[in-house]
Short mmCIF file of C-alpha atoms in Angstrom, two decimals:
data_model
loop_
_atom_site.label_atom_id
_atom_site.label_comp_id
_atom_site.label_asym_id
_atom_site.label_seq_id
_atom_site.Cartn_x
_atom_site.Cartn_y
_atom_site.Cartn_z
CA UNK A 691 4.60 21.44 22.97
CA UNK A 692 3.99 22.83 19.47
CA UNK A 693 7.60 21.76 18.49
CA UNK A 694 7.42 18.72 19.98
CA UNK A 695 4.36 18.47 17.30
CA UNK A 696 6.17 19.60 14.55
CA UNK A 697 9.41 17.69 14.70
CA UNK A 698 7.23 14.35 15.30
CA UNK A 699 4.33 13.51 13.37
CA UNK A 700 1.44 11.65 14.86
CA UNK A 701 0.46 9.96 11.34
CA UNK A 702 2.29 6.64 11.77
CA UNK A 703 3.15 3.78 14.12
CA UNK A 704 5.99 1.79 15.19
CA UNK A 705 5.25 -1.88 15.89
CA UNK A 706 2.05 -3.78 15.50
CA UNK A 707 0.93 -7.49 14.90
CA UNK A 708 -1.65 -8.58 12.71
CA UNK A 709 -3.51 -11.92 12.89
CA UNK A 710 -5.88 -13.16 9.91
CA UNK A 711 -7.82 -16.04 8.65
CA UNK A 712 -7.60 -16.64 4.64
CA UNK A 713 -10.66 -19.17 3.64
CA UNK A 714 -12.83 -20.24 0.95
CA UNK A 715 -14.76 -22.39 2.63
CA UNK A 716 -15.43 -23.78 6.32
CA UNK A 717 -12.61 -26.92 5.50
CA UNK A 718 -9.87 -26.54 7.68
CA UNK A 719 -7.58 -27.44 4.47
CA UNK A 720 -8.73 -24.30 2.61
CA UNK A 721 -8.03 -21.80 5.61
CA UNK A 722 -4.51 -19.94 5.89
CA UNK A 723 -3.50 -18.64 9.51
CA UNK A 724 -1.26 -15.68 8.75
CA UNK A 725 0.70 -13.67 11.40
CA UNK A 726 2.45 -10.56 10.29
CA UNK A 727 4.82 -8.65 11.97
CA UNK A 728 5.48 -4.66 11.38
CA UNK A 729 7.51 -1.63 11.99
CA UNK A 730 7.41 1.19 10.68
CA UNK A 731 4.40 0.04 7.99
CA UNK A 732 6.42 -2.37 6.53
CA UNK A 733 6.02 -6.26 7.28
CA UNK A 734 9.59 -7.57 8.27
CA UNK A 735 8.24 -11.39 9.63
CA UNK A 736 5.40 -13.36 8.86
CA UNK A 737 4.33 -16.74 9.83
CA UNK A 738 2.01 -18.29 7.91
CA UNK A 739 0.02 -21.81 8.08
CA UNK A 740 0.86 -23.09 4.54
CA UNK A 741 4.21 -22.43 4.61
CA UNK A 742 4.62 -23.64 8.48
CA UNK A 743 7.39 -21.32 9.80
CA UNK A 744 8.14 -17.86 9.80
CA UNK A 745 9.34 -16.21 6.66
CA UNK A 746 11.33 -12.60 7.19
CA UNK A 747 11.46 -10.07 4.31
CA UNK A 748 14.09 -7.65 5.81
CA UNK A 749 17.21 -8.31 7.35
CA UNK A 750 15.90 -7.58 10.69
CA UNK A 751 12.67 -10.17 9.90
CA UNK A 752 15.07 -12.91 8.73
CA UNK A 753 17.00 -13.02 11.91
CA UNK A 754 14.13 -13.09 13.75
CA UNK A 755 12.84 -16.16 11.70
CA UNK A 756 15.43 -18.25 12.62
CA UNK A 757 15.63 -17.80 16.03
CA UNK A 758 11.79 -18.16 16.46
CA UNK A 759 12.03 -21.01 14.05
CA UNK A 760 14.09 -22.94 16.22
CA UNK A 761 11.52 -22.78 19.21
CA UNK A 762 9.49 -25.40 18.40
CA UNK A 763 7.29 -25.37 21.30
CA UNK A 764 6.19 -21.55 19.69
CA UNK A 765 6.30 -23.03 16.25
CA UNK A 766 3.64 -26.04 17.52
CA UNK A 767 1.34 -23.15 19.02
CA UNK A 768 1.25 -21.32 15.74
CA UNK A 769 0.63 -24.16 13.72
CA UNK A 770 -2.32 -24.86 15.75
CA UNK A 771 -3.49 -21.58 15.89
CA UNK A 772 -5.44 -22.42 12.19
CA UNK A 773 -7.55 -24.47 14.13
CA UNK A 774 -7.88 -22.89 17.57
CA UNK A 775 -8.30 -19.21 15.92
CA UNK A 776 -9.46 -19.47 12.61
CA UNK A 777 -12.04 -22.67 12.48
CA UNK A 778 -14.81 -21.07 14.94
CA UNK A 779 -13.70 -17.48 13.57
CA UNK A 780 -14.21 -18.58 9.86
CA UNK A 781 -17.78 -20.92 10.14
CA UNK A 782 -19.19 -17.92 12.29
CA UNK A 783 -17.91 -15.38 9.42
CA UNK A 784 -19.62 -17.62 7.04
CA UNK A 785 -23.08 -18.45 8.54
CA UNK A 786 -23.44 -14.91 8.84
CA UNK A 787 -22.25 -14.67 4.88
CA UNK A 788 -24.80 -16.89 4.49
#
């Protein structure tokens, strides 16, 4: 077991997803629905609300971009996730600013 330990450190990750809300205010025009998608620590595909599709930044992310931008039934969902995740998310966030 102790090699095991020493050949493969437990400080990192592979693959996670991250889902945020970017707002100024409680208007559905100033929030930004961003999905990011890593490995490693490093962001390879993102979708993101103002742009309306997914954007890769390796080669690995840019393939995956344009295969899941060509599935528009996904591409509808994520769109709509501004409202549907971020609306209630965001006025809650900001009456408790408040």
């Amino acid at each position: 077991a102790l090699l095991f330990i020493t050949v493969y450190k437990a400080d990192g990750f592979l693959f996670f997803v991250e889902d945020h809300c970017v707002f100024n205010s409680t208007k559905l025009d100033d929030i930004e629905y961003i999905r990011s998608y890593y490995y490693n620590k490093l962001e390879y595909t993102r979708f993101s609300s103002s742009v309306g599709k997914y954007v890769g930044y390796t080669e690995y992310g840019v393939r995956n971009a344009e295969a899941w931008n060509k599935d528009t039934g996904n591409l509808a969902a994520m769109r709509a996730a501004k409202e549907t995740y971020c609306l209630n998310n965001v006025g809650n966030d900001h009456e408790a600013a408040l």
